[in-house]
mmCIF file of C-alpha atoms in Angstrom:
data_model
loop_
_atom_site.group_PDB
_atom_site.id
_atom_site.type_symbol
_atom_site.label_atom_id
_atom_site.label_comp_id
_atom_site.label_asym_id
_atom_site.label_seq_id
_atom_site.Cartn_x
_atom_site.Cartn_y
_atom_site.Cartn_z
ATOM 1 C CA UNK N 1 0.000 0.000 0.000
ATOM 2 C CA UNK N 2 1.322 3.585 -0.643
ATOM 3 C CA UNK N 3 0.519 6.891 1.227
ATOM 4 C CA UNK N 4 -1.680 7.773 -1.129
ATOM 5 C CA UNK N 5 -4.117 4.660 -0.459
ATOM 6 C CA UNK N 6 -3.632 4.588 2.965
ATOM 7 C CA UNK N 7 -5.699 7.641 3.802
ATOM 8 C CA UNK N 8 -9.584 7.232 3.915
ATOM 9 C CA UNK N 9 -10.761 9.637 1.275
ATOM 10 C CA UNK N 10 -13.777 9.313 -0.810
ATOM 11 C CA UNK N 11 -13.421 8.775 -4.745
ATOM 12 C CA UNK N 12 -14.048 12.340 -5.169
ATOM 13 C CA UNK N 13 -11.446 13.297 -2.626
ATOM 14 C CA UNK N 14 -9.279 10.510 -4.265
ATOM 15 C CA UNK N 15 -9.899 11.611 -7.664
ATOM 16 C CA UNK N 16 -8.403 15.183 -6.304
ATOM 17 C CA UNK N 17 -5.665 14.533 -4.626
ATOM 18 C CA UNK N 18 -4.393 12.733 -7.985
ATOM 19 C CA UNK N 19 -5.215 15.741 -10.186
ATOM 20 C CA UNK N 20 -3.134 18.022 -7.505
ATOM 21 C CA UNK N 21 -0.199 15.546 -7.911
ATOM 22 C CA UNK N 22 -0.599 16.205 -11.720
ATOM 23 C CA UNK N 23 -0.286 19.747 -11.593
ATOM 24 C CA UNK N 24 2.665 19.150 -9.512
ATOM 25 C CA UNK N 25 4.146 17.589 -12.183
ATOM 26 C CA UNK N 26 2.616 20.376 -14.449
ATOM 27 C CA UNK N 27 4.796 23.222 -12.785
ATOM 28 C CA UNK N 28 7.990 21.336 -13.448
ATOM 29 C CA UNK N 29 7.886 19.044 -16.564
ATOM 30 C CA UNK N 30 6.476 20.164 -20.121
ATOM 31 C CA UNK N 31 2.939 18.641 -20.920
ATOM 32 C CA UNK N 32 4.876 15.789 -22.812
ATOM 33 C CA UNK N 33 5.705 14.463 -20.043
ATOM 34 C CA UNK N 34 2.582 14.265 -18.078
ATOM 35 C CA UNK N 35 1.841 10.924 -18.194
ATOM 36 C CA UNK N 36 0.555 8.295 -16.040
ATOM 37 C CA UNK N 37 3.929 6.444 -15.815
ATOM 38 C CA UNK N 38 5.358 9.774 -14.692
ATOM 39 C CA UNK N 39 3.297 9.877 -11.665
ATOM 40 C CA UNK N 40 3.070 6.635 -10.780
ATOM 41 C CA UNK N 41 6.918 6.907 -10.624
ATOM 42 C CA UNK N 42 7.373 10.547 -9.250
ATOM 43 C CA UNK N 43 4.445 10.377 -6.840
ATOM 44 C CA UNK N 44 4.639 6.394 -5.671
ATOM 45 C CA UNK N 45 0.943 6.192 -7.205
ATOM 46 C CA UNK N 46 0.011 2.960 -9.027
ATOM 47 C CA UNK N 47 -0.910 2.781 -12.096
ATOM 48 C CA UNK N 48 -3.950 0.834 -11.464
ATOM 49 C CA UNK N 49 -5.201 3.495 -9.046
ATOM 50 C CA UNK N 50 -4.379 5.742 -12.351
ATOM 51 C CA UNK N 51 -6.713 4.262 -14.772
ATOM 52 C CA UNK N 52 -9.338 3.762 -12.553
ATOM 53 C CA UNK N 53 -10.086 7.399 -11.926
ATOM 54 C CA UNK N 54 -9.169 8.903 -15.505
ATOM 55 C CA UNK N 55 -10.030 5.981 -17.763
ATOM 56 C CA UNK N 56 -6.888 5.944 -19.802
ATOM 57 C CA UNK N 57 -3.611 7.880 -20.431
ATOM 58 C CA UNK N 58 -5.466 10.382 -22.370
ATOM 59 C CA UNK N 59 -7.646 11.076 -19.996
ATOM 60 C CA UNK N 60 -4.910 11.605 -17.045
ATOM 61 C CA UNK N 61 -3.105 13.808 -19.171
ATOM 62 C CA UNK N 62 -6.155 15.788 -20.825
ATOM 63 C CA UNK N 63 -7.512 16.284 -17.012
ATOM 64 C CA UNK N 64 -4.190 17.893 -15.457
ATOM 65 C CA UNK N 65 -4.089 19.739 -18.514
ATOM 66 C CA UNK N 66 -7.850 21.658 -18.162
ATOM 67 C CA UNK N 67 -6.932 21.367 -14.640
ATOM 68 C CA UNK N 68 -4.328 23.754 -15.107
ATOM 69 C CA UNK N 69 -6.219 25.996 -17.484
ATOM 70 C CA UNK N 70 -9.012 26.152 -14.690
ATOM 71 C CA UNK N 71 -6.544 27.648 -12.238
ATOM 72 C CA UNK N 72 -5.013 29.977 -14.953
ATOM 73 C CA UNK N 73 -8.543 31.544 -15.231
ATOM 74 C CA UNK N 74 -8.968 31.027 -11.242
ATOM 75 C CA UNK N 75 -5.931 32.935 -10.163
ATOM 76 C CA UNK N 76 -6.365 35.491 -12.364
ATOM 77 C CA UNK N 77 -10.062 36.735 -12.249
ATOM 78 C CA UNK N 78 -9.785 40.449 -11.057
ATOM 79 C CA UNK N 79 -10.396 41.857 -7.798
ATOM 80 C CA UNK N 80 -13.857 43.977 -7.434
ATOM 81 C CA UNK N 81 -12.600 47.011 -7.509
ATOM 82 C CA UNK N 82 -14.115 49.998 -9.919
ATOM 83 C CA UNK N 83 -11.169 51.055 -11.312
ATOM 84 C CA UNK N 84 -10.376 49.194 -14.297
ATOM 85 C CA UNK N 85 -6.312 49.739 -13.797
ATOM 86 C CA UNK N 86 -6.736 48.298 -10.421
ATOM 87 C CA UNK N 87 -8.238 45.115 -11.568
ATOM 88 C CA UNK N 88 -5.664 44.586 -14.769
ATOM 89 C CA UNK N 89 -2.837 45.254 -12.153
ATOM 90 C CA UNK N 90 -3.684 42.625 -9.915
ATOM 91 C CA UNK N 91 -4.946 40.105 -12.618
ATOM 92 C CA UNK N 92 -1.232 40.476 -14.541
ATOM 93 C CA UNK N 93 0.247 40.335 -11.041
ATOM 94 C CA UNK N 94 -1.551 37.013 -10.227
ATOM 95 C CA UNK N 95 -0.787 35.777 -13.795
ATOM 96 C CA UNK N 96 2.921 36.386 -14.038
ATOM 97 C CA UNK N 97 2.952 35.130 -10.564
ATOM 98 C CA UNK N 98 1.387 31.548 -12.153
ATOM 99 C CA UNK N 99 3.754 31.342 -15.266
ATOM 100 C CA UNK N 100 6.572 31.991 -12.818
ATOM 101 C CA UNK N 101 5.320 29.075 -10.611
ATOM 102 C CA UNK N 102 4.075 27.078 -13.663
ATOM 103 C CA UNK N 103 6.790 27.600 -15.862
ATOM 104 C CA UNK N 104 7.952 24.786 -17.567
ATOM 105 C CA UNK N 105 4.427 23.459 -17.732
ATOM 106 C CA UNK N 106 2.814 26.391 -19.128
ATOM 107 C CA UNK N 107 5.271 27.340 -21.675
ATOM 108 C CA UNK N 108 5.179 24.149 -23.435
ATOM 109 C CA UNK N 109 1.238 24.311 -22.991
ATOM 110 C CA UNK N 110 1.328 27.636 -25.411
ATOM 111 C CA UNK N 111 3.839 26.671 -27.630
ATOM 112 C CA UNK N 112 1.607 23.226 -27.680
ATOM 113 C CA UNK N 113 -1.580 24.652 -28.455
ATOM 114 C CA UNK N 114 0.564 27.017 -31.083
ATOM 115 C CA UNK N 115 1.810 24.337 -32.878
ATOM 116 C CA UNK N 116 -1.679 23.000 -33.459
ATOM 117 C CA UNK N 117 -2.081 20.142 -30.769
ATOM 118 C CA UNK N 118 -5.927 20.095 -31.277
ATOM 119 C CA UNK N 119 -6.722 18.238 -27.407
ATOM 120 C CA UNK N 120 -4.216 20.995 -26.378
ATOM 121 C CA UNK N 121 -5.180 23.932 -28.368
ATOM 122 C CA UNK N 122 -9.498 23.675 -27.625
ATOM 123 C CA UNK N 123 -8.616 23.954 -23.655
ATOM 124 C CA UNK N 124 -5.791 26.505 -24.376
ATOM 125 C CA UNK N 125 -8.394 28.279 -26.885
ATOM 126 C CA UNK N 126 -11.239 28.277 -23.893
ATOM 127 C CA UNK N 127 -9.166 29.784 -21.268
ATOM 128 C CA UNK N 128 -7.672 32.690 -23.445
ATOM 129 C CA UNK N 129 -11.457 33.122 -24.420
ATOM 130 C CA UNK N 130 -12.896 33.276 -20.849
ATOM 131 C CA UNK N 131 -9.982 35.954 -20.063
ATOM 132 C CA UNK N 132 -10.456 37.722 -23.141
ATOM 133 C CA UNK N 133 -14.218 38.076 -22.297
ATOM 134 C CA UNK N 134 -13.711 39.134 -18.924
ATOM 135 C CA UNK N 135 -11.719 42.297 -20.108
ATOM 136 C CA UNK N 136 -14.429 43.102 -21.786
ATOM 137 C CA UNK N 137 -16.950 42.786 -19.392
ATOM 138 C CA UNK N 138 -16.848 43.333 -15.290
ATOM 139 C CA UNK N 139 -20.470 42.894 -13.887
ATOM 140 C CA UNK N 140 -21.265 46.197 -12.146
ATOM 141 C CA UNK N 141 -18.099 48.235 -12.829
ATOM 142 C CA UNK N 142 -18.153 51.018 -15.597
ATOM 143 C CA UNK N 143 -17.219 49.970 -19.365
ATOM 144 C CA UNK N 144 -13.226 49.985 -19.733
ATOM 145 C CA UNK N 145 -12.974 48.302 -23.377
ATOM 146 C CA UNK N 146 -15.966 48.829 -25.692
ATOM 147 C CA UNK N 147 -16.864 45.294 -27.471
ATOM 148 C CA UNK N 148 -16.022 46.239 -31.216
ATOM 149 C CA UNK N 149 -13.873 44.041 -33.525
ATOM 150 C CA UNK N 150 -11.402 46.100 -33.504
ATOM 151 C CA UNK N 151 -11.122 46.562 -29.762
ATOM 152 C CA UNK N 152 -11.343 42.429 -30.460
ATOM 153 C CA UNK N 153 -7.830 42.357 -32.367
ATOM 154 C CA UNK N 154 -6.142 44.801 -29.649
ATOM 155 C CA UNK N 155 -7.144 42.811 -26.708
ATOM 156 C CA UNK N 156 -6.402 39.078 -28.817
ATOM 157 C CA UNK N 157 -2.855 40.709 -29.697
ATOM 158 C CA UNK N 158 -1.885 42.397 -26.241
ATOM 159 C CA UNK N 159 -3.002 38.644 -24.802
ATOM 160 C CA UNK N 160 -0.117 37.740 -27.167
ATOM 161 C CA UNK N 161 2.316 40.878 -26.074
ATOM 162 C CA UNK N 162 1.657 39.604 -22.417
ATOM 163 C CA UNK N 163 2.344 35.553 -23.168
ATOM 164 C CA UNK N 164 5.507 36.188 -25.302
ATOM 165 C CA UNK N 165 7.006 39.113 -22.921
ATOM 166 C CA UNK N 166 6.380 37.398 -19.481
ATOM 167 C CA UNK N 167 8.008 33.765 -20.961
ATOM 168 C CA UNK N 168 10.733 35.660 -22.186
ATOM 169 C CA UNK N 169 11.815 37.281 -18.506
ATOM 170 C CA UNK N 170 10.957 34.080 -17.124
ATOM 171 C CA UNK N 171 13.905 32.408 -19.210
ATOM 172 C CA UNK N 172 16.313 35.867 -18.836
ATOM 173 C CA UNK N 173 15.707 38.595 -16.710
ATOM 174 C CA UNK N 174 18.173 40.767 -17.874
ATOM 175 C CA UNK N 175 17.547 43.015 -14.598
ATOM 176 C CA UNK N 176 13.863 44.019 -15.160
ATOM 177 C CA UNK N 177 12.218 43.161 -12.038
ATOM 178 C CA UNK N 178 8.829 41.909 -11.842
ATOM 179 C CA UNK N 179 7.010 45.042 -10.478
ATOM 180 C CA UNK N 180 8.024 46.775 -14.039
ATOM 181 C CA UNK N 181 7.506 43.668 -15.873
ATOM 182 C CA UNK N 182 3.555 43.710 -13.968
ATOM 183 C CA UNK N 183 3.468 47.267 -15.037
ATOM 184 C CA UNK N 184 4.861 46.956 -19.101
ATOM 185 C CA UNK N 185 2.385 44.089 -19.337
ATOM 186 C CA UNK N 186 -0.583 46.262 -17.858
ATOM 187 C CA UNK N 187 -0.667 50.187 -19.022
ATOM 188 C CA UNK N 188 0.008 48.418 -22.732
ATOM 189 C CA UNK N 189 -3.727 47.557 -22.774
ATOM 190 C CA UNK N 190 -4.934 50.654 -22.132
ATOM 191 C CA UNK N 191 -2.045 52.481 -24.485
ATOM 192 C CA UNK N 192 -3.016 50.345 -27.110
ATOM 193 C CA UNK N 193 -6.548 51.125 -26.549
ATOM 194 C CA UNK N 194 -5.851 55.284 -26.700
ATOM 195 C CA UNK N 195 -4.220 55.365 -29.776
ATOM 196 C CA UNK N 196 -7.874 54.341 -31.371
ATOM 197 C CA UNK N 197 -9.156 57.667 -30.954
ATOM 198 C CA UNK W 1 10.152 17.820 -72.358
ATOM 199 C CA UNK W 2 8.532 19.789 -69.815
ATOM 200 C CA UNK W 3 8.036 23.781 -70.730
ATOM 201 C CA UNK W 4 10.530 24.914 -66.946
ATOM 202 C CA UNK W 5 12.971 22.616 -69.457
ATOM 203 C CA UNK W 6 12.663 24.143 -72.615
ATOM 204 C CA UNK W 7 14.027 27.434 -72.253
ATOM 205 C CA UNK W 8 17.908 27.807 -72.070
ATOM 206 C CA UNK W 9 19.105 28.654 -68.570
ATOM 207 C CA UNK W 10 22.279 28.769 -66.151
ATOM 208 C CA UNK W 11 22.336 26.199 -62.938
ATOM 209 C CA UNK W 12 21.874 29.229 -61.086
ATOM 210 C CA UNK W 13 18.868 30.649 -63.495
ATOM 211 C CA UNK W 14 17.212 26.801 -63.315
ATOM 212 C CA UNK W 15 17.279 26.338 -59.262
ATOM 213 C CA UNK W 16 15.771 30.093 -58.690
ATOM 214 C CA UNK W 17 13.222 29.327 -61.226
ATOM 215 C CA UNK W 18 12.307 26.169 -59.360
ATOM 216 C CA UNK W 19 12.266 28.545 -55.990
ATOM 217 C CA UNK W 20 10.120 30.500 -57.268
ATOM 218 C CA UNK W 21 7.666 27.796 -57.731
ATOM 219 C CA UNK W 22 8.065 26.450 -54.322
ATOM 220 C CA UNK W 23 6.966 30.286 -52.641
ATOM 221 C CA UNK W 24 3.798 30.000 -55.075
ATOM 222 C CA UNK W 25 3.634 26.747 -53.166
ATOM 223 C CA UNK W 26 4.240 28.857 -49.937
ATOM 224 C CA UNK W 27 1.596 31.368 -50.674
ATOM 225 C CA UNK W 28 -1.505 29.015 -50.760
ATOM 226 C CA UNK W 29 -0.746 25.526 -48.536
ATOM 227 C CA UNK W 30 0.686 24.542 -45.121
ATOM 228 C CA UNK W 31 4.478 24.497 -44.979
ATOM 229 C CA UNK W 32 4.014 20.436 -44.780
ATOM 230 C CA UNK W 33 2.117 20.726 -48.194
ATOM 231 C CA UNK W 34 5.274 22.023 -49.341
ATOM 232 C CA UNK W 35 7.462 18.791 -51.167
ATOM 233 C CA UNK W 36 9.068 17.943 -54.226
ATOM 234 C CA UNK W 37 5.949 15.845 -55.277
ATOM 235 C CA UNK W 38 3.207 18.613 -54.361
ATOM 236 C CA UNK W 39 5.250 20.879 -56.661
ATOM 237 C CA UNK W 40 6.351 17.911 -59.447
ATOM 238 C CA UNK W 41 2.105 17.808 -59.809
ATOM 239 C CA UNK W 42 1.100 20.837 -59.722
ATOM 240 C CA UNK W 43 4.114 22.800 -61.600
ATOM 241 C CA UNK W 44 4.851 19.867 -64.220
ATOM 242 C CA UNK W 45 8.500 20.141 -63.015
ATOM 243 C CA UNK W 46 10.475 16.364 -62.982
ATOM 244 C CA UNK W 47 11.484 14.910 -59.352
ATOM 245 C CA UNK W 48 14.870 14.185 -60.845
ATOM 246 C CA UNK W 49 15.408 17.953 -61.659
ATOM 247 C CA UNK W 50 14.321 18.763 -58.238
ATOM 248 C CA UNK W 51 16.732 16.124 -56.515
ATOM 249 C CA UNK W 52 19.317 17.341 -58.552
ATOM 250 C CA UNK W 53 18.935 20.897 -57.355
ATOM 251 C CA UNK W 54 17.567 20.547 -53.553
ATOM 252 C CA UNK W 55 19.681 16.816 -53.064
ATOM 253 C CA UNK W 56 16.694 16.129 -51.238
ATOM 254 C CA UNK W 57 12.857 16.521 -49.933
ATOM 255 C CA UNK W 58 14.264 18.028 -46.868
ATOM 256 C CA UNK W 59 16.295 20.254 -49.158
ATOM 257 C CA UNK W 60 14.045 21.537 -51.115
ATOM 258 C CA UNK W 61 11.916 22.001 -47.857
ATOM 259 C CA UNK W 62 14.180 24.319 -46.169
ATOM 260 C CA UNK W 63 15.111 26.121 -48.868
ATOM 261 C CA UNK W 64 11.330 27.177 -49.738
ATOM 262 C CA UNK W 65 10.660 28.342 -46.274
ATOM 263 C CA UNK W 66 14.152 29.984 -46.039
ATOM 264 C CA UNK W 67 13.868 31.985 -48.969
ATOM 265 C CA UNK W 68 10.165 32.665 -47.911
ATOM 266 C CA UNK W 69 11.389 33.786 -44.632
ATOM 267 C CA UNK W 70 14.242 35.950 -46.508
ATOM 268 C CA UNK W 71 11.350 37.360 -48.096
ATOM 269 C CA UNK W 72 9.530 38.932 -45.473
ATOM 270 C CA UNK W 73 12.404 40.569 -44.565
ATOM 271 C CA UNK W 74 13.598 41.793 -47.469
ATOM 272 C CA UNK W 75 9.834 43.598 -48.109
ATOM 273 C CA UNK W 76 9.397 44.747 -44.798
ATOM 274 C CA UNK W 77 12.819 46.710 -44.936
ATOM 275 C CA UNK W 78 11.530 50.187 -44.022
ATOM 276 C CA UNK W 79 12.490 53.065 -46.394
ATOM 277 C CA UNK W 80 14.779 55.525 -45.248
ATOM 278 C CA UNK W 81 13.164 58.325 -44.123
ATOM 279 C CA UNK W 82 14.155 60.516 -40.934
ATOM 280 C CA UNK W 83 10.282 59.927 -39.357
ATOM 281 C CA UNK W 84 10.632 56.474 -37.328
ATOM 282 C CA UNK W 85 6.559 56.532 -37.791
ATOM 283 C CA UNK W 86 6.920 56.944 -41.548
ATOM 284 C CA UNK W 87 9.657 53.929 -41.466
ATOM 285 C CA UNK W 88 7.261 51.678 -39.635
ATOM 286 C CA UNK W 89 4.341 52.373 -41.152
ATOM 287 C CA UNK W 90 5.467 51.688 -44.467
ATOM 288 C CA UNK W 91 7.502 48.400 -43.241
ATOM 289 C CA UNK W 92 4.131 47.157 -41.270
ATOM 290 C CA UNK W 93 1.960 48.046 -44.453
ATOM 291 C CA UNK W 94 4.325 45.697 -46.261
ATOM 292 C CA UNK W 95 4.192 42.925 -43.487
ATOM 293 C CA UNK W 96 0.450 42.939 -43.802
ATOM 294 C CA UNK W 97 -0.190 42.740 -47.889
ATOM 295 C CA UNK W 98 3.071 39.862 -47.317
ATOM 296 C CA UNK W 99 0.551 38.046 -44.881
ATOM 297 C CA UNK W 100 -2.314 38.598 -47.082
ATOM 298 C CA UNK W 101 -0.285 37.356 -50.136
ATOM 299 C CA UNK W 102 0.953 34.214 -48.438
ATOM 300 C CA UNK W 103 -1.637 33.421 -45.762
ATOM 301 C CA UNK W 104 -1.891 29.776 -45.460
ATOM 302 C CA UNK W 105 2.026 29.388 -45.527
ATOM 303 C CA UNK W 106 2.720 31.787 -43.105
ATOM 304 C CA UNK W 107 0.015 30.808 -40.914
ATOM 305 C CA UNK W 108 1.998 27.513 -40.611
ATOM 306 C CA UNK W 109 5.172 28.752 -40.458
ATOM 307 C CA UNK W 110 4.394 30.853 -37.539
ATOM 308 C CA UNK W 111 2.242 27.656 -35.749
ATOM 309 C CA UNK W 112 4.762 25.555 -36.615
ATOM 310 C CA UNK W 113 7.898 27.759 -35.417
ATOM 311 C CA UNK W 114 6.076 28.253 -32.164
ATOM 312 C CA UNK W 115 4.680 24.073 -31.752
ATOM 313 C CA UNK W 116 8.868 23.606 -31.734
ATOM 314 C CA UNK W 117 9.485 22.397 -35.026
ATOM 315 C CA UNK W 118 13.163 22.710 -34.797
ATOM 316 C CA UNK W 119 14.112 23.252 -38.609
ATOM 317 C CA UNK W 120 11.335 25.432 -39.143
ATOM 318 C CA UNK W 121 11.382 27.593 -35.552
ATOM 319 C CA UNK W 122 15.774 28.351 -36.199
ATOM 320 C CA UNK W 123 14.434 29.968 -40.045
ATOM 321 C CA UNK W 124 11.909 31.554 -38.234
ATOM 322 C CA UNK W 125 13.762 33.105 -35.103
ATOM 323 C CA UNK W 126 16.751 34.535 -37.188
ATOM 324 C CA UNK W 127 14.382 36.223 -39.433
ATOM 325 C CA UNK W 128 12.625 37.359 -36.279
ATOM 326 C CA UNK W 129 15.636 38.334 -34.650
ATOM 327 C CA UNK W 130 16.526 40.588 -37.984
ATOM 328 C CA UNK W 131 13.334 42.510 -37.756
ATOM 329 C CA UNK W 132 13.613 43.201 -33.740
ATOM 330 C CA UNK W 133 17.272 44.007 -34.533
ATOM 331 C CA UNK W 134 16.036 46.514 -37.521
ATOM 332 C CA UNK W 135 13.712 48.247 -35.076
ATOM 333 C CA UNK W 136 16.621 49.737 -33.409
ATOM 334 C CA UNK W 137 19.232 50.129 -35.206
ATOM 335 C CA UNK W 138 18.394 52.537 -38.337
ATOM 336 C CA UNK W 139 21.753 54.106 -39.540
ATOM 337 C CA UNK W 140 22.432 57.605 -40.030
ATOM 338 C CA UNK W 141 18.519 58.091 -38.696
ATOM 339 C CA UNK W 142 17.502 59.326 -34.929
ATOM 340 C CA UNK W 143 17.140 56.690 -32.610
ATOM 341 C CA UNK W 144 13.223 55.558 -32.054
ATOM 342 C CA UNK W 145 13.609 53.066 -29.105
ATOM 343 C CA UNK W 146 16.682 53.166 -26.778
ATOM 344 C CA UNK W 147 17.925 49.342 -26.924
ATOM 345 C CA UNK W 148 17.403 48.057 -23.044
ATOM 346 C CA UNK W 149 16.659 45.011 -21.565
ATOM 347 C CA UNK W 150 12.820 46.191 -20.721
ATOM 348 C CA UNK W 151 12.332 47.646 -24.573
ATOM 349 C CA UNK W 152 13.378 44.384 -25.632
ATOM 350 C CA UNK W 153 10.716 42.958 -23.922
ATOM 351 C CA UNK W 154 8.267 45.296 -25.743
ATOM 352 C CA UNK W 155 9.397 45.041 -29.265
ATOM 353 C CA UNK W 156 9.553 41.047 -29.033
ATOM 354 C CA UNK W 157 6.735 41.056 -27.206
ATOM 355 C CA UNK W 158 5.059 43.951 -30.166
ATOM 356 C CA UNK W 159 5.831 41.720 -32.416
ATOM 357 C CA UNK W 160 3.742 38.860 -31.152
ATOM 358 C CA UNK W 161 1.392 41.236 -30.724
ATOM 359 C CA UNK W 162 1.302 42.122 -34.588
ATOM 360 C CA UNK W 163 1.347 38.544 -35.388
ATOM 361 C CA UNK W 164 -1.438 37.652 -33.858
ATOM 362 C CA UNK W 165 -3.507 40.686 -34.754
ATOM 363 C CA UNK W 166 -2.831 40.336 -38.146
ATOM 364 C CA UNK W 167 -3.444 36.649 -38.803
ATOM 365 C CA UNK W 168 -6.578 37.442 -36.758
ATOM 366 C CA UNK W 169 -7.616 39.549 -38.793
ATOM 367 C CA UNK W 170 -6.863 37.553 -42.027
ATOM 368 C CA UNK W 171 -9.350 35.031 -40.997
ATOM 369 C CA UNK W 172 -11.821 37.260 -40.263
ATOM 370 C CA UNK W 173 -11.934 41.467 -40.786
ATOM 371 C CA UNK W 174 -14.764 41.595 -39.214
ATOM 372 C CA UNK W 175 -15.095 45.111 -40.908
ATOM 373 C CA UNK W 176 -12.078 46.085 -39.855
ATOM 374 C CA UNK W 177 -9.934 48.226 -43.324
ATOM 375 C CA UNK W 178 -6.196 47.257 -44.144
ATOM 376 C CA UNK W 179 -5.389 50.745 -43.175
ATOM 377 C CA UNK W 180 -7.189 50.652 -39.955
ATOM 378 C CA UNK W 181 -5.286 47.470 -38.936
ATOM 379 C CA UNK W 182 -1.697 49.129 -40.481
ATOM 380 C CA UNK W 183 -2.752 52.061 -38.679
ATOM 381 C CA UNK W 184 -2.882 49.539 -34.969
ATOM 382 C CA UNK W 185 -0.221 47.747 -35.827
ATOM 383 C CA UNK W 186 1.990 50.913 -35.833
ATOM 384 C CA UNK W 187 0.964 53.109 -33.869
ATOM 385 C CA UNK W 188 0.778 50.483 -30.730
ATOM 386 C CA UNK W 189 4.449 50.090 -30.425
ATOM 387 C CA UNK W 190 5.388 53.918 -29.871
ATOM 388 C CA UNK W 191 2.317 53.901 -27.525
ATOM 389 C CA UNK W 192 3.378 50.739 -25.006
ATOM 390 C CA UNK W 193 6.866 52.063 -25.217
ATOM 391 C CA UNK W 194 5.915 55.408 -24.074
ATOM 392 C CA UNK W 195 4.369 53.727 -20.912
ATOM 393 C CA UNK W 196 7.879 52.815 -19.960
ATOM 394 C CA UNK W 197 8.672 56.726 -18.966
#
């Protein structure tokens, strides 16, 4: 018996404590290598314990992978606050925070998706559509982006800007610290937005 | 006799000619569309001529996307012209009718450059690399954007931004003019790097 069986949990419980050992391996590994094996090695799971709560290797791997994209979204829904700035600050804060954590994991996720990995790509496509949305609209706050398909290629790109500038000072640096790396990747929006006058 | 065989032409003359028949290639199909059988079919040309010019599939593979890539860089050179807004609008103008021109080629190129395809993402990356280098470095012009480690961030993250915005917009304008998109494109570099001060 391993630790992991040892504990009286229910399947649910069971079921959970297996995903959060997959986005362990998440953080540190690229999404190749997310595979039942992996765990059952890394984490002293067995394999039949594996297959009996995600069905096959495909599903182990496609679960830690929406898992992920569920927490992306989690982390970085924005603060109530009525000041549009204020939310975008914290919501870039809380998502270079996760690519920092999540590194190896999440850049081989975007470059995945990218590179037209279609099981990889739809749950990549959802998330960057539930955060694109949510600039758009914040229940009860004033307007900060007006929907218009223009507005819909500046937010798209700057989603873009943010993904390829924060993975690049993740791998160097280079002496920008990540209070002005939070700040480049937040007054661009807005920038971007002002020169459509 | 085939009619690419008929006329009377260098080595040199022969192997551009068949080049050139691999970017019309380029211009309408995925980059993995791009072989010396697609183009024996559809250009009449013999697979011996093409081995004996590209030694190989792979050859004649790289070369295509190379000189594709050599392309885009050649047409996007800005014009010299003392106005760093004049230079760039005039080299993103050209970027966009390229993208238009070439679509479904470039489309892959840039999926499969960022999916990790090593042969296709080194092409790629120096031809990148030339355009963030060209933004600046302009001789015997005024600077535009002071070369530090945080601008580099913007223009490589800029041109993700463009990238995306574009191809976005190729797939669907959604109303959106050439000029209006030319017009983003520009003007939102000057505007994210003025955030900076």
């Amino acid at each position: 018996m391993t630790a992991a069986t040892r504990t009286r949990l229910t399947p649910e419980q069971r079921r959970e404590q297996l995903l959060e050992l997959g986005l362990e391996l998440f953080a540190g590994h690229t999404i190749e290598d997310i595979s039942i094996d992996r765990l059952s090695e890394e984490a002293g799971v067995s394999r039949g314990l594996l297959y009996h709560y995600f069905g096959s290797k495909q599903g182990f791997h496609e679960a830690v992978i929406q898992r992920a994209a569920d927490d992306l979204v989690a982390v970085t829904a924005p603060p109530e606050d009525d000041d549009p700035i204020v939310r975008l600050l914290a919501s870039l804060a809380a998502y270079v925070d996760y690519v920092i954590a999540n590194h190896a994991g999440y850049r081989s996720l975007v470059r995945a998706a990218a590179g037209g990995n279609e099981e990889v790509r739809g749950i990549y496509e959802r998330a960057r559509g539930q955060m694109i949305d949510r600039t758009f609209e914040t229940p009860g706050v004033e307007v900060f982006i007006e929907d218009t398909p223009i507005t819909r290629l500046v937010v798209g790109g700057w989603v873009a800007f943010v993904e390829d500038a924060v993975l690049a000072w993740c791998e160097d640096a280079n002496g920008v610290s990540r209070e002005e790396l939070v700040r480049l990747v937040t007054q661009a929006l807005p920038a971007i937005v002002e020169t459509l006058d």
